Structure formats: structure tokens, C-alpha cells
CSV table of C-alpha atoms and ligand atoms in Angstrom, one decimal:
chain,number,residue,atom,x,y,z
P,21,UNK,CA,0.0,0.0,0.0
P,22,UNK,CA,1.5,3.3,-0.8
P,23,UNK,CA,1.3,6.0,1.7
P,24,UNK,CA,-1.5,9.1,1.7
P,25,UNK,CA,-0.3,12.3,1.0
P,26,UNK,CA,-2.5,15.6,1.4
P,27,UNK,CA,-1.6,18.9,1.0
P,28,UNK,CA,-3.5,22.1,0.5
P,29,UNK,CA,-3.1,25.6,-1.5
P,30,UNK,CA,-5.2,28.8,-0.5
P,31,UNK,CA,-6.5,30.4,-4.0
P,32,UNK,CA,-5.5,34.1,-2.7
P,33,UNK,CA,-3.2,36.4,-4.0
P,34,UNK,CA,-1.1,34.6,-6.5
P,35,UNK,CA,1.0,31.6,-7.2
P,36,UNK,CA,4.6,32.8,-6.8
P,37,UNK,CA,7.5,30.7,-6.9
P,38,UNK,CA,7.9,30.4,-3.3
P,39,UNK,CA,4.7,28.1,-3.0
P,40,UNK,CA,5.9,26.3,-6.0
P,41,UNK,CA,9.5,25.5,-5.1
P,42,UNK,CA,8.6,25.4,-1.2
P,43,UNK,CA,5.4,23.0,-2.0
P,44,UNK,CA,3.6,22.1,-5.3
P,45,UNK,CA,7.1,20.7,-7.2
P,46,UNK,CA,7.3,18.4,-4.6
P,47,UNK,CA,3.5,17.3,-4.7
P,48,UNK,CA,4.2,16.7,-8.5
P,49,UNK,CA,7.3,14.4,-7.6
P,50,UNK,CA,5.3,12.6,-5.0
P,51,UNK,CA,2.8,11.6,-7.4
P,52,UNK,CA,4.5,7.8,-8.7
P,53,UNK,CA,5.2,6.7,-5.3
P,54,UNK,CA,2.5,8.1,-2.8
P,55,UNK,CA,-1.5,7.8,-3.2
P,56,UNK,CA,-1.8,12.1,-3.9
P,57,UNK,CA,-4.6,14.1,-3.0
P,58,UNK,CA,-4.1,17.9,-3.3
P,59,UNK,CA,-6.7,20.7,-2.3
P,60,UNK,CA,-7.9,23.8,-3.5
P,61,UNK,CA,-9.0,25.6,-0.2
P,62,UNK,CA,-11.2,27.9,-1.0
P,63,UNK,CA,-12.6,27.7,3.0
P,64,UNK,CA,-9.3,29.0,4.7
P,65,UNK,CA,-9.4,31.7,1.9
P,66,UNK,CA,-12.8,33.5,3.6
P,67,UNK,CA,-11.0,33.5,6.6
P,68,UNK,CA,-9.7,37.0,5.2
P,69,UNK,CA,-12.2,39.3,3.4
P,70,UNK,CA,-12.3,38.3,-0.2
P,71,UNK,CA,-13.9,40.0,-3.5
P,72,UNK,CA,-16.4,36.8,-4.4
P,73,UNK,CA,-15.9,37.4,-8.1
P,74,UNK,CA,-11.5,37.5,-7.8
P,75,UNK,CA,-12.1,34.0,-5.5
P,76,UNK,CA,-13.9,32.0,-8.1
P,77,UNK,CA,-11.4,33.4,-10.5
P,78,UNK,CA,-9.0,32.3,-8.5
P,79,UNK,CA,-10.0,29.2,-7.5
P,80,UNK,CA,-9.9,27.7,-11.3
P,81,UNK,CA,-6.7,29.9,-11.8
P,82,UNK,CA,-4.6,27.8,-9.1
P,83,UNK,CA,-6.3,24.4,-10.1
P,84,UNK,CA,-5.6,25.0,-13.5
P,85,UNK,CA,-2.1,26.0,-12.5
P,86,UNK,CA,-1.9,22.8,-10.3
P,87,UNK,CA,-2.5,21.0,-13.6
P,88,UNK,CA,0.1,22.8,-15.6
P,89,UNK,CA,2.8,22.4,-13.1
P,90,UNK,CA,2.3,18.6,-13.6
P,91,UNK,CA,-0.4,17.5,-11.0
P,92,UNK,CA,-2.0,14.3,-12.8
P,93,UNK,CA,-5.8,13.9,-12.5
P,94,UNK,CA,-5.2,10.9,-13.2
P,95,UNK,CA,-2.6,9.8,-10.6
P,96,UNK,CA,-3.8,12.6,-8.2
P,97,UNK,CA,-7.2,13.1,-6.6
P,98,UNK,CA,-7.6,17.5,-7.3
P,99,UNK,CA,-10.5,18.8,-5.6
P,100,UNK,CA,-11.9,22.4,-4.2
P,101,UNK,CA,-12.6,22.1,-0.7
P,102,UNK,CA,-15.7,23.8,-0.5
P,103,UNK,CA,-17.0,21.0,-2.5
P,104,UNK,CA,-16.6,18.3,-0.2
P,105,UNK,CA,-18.5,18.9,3.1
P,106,UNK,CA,-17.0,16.9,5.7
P,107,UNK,CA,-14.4,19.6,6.1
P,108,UNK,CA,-16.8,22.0,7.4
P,109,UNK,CA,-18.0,19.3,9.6
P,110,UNK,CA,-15.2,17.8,10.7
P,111,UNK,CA,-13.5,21.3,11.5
P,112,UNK,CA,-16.4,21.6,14.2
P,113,UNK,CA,-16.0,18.9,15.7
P,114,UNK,CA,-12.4,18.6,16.2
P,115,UNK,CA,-13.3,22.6,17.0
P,116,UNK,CA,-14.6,21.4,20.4
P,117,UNK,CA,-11.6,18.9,21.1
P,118,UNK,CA,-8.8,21.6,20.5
P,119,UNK,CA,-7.7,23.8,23.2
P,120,UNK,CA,-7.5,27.6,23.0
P,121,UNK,CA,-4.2,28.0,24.2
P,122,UNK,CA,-3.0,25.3,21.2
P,123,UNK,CA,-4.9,28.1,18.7
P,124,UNK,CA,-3.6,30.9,20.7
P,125,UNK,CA,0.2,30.1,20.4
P,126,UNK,CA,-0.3,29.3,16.2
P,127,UNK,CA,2.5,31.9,14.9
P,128,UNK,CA,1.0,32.7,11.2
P,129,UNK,CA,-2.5,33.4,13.3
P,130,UNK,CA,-0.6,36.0,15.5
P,131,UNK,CA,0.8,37.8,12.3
P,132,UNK,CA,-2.2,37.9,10.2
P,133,UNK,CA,-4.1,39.1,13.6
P,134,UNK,CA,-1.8,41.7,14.3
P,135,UNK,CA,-2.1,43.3,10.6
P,136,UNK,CA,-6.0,43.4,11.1
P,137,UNK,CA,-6.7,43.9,14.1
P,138,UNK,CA,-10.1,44.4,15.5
P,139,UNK,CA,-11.3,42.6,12.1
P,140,UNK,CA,-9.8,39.6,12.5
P,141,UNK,CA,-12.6,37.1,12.0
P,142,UNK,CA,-13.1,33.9,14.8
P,143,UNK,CA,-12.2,31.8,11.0
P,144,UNK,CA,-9.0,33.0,11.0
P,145,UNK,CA,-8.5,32.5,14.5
P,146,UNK,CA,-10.0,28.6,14.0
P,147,UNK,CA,-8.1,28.1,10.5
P,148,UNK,CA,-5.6,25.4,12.3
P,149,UNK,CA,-9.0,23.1,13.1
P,150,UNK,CA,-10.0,23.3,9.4
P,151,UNK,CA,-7.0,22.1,8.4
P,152,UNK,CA,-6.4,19.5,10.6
P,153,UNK,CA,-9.7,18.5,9.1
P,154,UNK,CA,-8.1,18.7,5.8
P,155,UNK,CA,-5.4,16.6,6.4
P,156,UNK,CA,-7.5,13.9,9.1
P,157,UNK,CA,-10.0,13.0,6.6
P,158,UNK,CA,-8.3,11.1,3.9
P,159,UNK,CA,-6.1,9.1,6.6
P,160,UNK,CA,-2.9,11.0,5.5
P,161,UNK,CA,0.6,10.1,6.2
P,162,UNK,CA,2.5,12.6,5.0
P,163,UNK,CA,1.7,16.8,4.1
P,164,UNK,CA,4.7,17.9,2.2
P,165,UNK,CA,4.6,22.1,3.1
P,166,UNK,CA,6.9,25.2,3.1
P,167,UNK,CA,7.9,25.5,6.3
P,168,UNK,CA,5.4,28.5,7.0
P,169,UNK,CA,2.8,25.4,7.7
P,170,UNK,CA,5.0,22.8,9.5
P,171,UNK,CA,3.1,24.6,13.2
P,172,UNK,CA,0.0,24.0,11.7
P,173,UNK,CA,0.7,20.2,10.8
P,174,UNK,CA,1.9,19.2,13.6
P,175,UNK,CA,-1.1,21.3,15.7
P,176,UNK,CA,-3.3,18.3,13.4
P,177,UNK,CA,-1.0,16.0,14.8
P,178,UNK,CA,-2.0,16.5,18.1
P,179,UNK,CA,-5.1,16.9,17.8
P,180,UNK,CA,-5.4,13.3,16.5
P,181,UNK,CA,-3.5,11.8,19.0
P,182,UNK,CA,-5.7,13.2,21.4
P,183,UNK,CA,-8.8,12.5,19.8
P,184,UNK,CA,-7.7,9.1,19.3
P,185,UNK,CA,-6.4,8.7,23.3
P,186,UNK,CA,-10.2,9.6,24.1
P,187,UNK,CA,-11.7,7.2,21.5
P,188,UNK,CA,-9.2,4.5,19.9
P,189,UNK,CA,-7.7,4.4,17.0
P,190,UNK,CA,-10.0,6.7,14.9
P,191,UNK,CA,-7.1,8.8,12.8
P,192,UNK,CA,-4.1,8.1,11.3
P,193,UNK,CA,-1.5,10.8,12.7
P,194,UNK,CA,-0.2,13.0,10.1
P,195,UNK,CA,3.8,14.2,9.7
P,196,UNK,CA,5.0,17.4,7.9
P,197,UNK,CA,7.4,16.6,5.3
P,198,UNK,CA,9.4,20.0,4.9
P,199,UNK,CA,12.0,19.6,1.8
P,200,UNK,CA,16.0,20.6,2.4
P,201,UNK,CA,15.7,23.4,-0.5
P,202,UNK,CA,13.4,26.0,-1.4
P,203,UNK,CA,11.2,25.2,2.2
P,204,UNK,CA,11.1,29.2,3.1
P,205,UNK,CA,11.7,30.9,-0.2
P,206,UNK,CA,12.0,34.9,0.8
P,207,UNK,CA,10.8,38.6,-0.4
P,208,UNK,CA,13.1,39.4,-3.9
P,209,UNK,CA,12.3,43.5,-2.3
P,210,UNK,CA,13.3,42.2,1.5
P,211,UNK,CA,15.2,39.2,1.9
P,212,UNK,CA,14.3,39.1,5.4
P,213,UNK,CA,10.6,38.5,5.1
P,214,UNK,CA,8.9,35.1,3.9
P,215,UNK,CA,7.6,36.0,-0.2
P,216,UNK,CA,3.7,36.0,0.1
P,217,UNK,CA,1.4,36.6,-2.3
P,218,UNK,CA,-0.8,38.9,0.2
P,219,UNK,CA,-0.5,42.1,-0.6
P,220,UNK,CA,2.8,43.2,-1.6
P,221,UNK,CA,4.8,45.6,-3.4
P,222,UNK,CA,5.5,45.2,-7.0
P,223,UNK,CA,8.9,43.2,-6.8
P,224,UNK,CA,8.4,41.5,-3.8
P,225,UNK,CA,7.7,38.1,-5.8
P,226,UNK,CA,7.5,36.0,-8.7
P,227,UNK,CA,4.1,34.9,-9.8
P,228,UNK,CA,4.2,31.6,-12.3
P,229,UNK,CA,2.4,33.4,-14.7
P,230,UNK,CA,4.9,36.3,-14.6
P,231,UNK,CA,6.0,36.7,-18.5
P,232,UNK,CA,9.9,36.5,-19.3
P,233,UNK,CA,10.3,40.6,-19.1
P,234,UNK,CA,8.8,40.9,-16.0
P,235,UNK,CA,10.6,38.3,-14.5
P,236,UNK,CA,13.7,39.8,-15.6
P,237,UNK,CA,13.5,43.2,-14.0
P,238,UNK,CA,11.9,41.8,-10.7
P,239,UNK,CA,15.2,39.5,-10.2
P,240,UNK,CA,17.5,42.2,-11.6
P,241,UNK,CA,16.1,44.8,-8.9
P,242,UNK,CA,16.0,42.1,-6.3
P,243,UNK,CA,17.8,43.7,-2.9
P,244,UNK,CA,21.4,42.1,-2.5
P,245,UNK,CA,24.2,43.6,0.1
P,246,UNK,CA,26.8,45.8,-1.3
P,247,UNK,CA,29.6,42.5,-1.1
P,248,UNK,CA,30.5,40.7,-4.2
P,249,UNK,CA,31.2,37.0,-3.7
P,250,UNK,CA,28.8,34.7,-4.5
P,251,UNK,CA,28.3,32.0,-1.9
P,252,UNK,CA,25.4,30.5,0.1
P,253,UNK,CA,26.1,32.4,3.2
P,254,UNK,CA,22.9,32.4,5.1
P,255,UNK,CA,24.5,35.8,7.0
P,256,UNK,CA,23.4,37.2,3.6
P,257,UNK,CA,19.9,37.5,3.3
P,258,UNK,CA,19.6,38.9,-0.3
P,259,UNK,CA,22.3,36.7,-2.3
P,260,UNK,CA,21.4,33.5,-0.5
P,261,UNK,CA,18.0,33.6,-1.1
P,262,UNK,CA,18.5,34.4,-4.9
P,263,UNK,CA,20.9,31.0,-4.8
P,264,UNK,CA,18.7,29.0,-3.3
P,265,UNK,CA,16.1,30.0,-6.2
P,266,UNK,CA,18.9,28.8,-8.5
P,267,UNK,CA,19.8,25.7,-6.6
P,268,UNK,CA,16.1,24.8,-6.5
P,269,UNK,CA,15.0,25.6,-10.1
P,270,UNK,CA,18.1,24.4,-12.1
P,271,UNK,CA,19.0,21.3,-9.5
P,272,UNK,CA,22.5,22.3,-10.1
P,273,UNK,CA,24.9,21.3,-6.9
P,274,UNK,CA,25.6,24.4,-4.4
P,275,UNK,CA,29.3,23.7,-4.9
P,276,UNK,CA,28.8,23.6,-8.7
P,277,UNK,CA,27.3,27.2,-8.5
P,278,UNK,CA,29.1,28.5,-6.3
P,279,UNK,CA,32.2,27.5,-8.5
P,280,UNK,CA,30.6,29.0,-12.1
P,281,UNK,CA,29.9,32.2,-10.2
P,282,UNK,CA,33.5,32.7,-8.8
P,283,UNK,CA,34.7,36.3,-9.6
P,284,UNK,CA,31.4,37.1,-11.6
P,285,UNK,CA,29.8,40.3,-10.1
P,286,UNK,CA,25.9,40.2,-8.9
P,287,UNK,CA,25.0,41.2,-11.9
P,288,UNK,CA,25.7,38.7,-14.1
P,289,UNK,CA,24.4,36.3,-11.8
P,290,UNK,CA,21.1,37.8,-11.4
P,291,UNK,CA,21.2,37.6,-15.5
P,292,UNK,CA,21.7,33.6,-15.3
P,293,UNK,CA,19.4,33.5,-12.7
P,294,UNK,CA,16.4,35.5,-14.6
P,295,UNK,CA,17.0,33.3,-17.6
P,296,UNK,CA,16.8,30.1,-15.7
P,297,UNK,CA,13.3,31.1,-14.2
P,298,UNK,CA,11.7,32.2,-17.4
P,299,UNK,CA,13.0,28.9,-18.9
P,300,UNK,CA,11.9,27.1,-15.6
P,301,UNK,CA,8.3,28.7,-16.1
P,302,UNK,CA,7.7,28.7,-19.7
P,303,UNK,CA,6.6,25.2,-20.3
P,304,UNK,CA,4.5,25.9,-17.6
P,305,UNK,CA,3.3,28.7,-18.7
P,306,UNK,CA,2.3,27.0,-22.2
P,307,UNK,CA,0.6,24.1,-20.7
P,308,UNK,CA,-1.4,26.4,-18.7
P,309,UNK,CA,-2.3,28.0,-21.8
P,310,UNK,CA,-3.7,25.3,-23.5
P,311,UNK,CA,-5.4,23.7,-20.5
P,312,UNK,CA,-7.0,26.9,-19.4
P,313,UNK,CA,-8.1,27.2,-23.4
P,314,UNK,CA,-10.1,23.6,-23.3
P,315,UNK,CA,-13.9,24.6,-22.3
P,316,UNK,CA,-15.3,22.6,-19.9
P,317,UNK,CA,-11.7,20.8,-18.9
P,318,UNK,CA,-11.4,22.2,-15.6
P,319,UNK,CA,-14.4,21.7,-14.1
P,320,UNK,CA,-14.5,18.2,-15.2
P,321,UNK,CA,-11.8,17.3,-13.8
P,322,UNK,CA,-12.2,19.0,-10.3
P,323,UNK,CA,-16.1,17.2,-10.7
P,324,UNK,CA,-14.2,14.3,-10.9
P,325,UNK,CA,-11.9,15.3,-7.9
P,326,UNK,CA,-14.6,15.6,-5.9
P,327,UNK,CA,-16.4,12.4,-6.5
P,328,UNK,CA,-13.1,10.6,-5.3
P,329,UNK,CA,-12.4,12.2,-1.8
P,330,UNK,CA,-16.3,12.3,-0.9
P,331,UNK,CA,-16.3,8.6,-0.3
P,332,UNK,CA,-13.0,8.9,1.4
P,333,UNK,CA,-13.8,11.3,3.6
P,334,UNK,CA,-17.6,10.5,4.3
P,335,UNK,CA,-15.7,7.0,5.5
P,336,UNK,CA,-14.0,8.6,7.8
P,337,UNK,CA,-16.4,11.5,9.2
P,338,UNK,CA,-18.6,8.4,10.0
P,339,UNK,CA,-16.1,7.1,11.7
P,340,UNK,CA,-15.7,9.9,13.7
P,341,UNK,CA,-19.8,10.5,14.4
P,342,UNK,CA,-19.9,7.3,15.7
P,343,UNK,CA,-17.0,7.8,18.1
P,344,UNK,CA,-18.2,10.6,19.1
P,345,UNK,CA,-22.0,9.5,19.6
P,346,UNK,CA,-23.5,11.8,17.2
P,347,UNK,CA,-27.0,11.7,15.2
O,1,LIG,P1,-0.4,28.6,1.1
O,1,LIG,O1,-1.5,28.6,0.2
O,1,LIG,O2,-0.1,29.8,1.9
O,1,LIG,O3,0.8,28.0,0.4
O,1,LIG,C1,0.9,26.8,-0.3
O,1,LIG,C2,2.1,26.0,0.0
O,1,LIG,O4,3.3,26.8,-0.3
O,1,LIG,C3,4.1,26.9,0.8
O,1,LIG,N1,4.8,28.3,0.7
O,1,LIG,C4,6.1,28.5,0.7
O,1,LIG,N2,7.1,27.7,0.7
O,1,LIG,C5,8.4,28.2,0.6
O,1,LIG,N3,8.6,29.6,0.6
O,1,LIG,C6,7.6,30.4,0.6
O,1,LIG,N4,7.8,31.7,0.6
O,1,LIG,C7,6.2,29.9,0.6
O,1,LIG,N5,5.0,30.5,0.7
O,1,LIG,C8,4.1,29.4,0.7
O,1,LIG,C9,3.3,26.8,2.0
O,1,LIG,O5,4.0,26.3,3.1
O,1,LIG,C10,2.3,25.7,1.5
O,1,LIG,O6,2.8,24.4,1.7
O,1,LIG,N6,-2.7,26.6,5.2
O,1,LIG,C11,-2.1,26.3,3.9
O,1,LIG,C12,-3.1,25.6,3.0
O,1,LIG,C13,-3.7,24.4,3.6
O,1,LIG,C14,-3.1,23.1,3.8
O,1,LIG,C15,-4.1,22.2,4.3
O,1,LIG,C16,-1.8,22.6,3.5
O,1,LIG,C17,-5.0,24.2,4.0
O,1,LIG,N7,-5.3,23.0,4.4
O,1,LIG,C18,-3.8,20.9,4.6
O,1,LIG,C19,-1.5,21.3,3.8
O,1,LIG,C20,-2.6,20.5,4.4
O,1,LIG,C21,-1.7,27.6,3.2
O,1,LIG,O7,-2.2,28.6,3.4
O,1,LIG,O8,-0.7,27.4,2.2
């Protein structure tokens, strides 16, 4: 039997190549030796005002993304979250399981409260349950993440093993997988903040869809130190990040870099490096093109996604109802 893995995307802002080289590469690499199922979550995204009309668009933007990238209907299981209502349900339940002070110490929830204050809704504040929902429903082993999420996984984690400590063996207990490269991919405009696709200044990230002139002055403008040698020295926010994109889209070895780069100036790195993300991106960019111009493809596929995890998860949320003595 292989092993489960789930992982989730949030259709907000944009996909930028942190997500993809912190997360979905690895979901596409996953796909021959793991049983796949990957999410659209269109439920965590309302946890954070959103204009209805930019969410739908959104939401069959990323899957259709997904697809382009190299997700495999056929080998994954691609669904929207909204779609399959156990979530919601088994979010409250587990709700009334999960302590406060487990929500109260979630680090992304402090960050995203503090930036909206008095706004912030009791969904953002809860997000961690849904999730753990998420990931309990479909049994899964592993949730390869950026490491932004690893808090979160682990928070589901625990929240099986106590769950299951009260009522047997009901869920299988999740572990984040967190890759060595490309995990916490940072802002091109501030090297010192994680790249997000909330919100943010006009260089501060590479979005997949990003055309080869674009992509070109946001890396060439991307904030480096005033040094000149080019080496992954993680005292040097700037350069190393811009590496690490390297490392993670070429596979190249760090020494190897390191080693082409010696006595080139920034600039000639930043050069090789915008070419090897526009070739990175274009295939994807093409597939995504032709996928996005096949009417009707995308629904039918995420129709088909959701017909697969319902069974799964309505197995398990009985499960659960039973434990619990519900209905
Ligand atoms: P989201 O939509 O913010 O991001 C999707 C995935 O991309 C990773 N990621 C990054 N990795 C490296 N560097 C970055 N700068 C970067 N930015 C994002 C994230 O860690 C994530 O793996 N809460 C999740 C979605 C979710 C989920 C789930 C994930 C909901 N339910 C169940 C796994 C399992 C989120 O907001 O990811």
C-alpha cells in the first residue's frame, strides 16, 4: 500500500515561486510513489475578506495552474474544498476537542491578527481546526509544506493523537514533510521577510504566470548587500536567497554554482538566474495556456476530484460521528 499524501493551497493572491518550489514541485514528484490528494482551499481563503468574483477566478486559476505544473488527474485526486463537506463538519468537531491556548500560540495566526486587528474574523483564529480537518479526513501520512505550515501540521498531529487517546484508534496521525531546499523561499524587495502573495509591493515576488520581461526586472532589482562574492552564506539574506532560487530551479549542486559564479559580479548572476526562471516557467506557462483554453476541462476534472475524496472522507467522518455518539 502506498502512503496518503494531502496537501493544501489557499486560492489568494497569487502563485509565486515560493509556493511552487517550497510545495507544489514536490507534490508533482510525489505523485509515482504516494497515493496524492491535493486541495484547493477555498474555505481557509474566507477567513480573510475576499472580493467573491477575484475568488472564483482564482480558484480555477490555481487548479488550473496545479495541472500545468504537472499535477496528474489521473494519478492525483484534485478537488476544491468547498466542495466536499465533511471539512466543514469535521472542522467543528475537532473545534470542540482543540484547546484555545494550542490556537492561541499558532504563529501565522498571531501575524495575520496583528495586521487586522479588531477585524480579524473567529475563522482566521479557528483556521488550524480546518486544516487539521483537511489533512485527518483522507487518513494521511504525509503533508509535504513550506515550512510557514510545519506549526499548523503538527497542531493536526495532536489533535489526532488526542482525539484518538479519548476514543481509539479513529485517525491516522499525520507528519509534515518540509524539503531541504526552497522550504522558506523569501521577499526578492526584502530578503528578510517570507515571499507571500498577500498584498505586496511590486517586486516582492515572482508569480508563475509572470512573462519573461517581468521576471527579468523583478530579479535584476531584487535587494542584494553591497559584497561581491557569490556564496550560500545564510549571514546574507539577499544573495542567499537568490541562490537558493537557483539551486532549487536548475537542480544544479551548491558547490557547482558557487564554483561558475567565482569572480562574476551580482549582476551577471542575477542575469543567469532570470534566464533560468523564465526557462523554468515557460513550459508551464504554455501548458497552462492550453489547458485553461479547453472549455469545460477544468471543471470536469475537479467534478471528478470531488467524486473521489467524498467517499474517502464521508468513511471517515462516519467514523468519527460514531466515536463521538453523534446523530
Ligand atoms: P499557502 O496557500 O499559503 O501555500 C501553499 C504552500 O506553499 C508553501 N509556501 C512557501 N514555501 C516556501 N517559501 C515560501 N515563501 C512559501 N509560501 C508558501 C506553504 O508552506 C504551503 O505548503 N494553510 C495552507 C493551506 C492548507 C493546507 C491544508 C496545507 C490548508 N489545508 C492541509 C496542507 C494540508 C496555506 O495557506 O498554504
Amino acid at each position: 500500500m502506498k502512503k496518503r499524501v494531502f496537501s493544501g493551497i489557499q486560492p489568494t493572491g497569487e502563485i509565486h515561486i515560493g509556493r511552487y518550489l517550497g510545495a507544489i514541485r514536490h507534490w508533482v514528484a510525489m505523485q509515482d510513489n504516494y497515493d496524492n490528494i491535493i486541495c484547493v482551499v477555498d474555505l481557509h481563503a474566507i477567513t480573510v475578506p475576499q472580493d467573491p468574483r477575484l475568488l472564483k477566478h482564482r480558484i480555477k486559476e490555481f487548479a488550473g495552474l496545479l495541472l500545468a505544473v504537472g499535477i496528474d488527474p489521473a494519478r492525483t485526486i484534485l478537488f476544491v474544498q468547498s466542495h466536499v463537506h465533511e471539512h466543514s463538519e469535521l472542522a467543528w468537531i475537532l473545534n470542540c476537542f482543540i484547546p484555545m491556548g494550542w490556537m492561541s500560540r499558532m504563529t501565522q495566526y498571531k501575524e495575520k491578527a496583528a495586521k487586522q486587528k479588531e477585524q480579524v474574523s473567529v475563522g482566521l483564529f479557528d483556521y488550524p481546526s480546518l486544516m487539521a480537518a483537511d489533512i485527518l479526513l483522507y487518513d494521511t501520512d504525509v503533508v509535504p509544506v513550506g515550512d510557514d505550515q510545519k506549526q499548523h501540521v503538527e497542531l493536526a498531529r495532536d489533535a489526532a493523537q488526542r482525539f484518538n487517546n479519548i476514543y481509539g484508534e479513529i485517525f491516522t496521525l499525520p507528519e509534515p514533510m518540509i524539503a531541504d531546499v526552497g522550504a522558506r523561499i523569501m521577499g526578492l524587495d526584502d530578503p528578510t521577510r517570507k515571499m507571500s502573495g498577500s498584498e505586496e509591493g511590486p517586486n516582492h515576488a515572482i508569480a508563475l504566470l509572470d512573462g519573461p520581461d517581468v521576471i527579468r526586472a523583478k530579479i535584476m532589482r531584487a535587494t542584494t548587500d553591497s559584497l561581491k562574492e557569490i556564496r550560500f552564506d545564510e549571514s546574507r539574506p539577499g544573495i542567499y536567497n537568490l541562490l537558493t532560487i537557483y539551486h532549487a530551479i536548475t537542480g544544479e549542486k551548491k558547490q557547482a554554482i558557487e564554483a561558475k559564479f567565482e569572480g562574476k559580479g551580482y549582476s551577471d548572476f542575477k542575469k543567469a538566474l532570470a534566464e533560468a526562471v523564465v526557462e523554468g516557467l515557460r513550459l508551464i506557462q504554455e501548458r497552462y495556456k492550453q489547458i485553461t483554453s479547453e472549455k469545460g476541462y477544468l471543471d470536469k476534472v475537479l467534478a471528478e476530484g470531488a467524486a473521489k475524496a467524498t467517499p474517502i472522507a464521508q468513511k471517515t467522518l462516519a467514523r468519527v460521528r460514531k466515536a463521538v455518539g453523534l446523530g
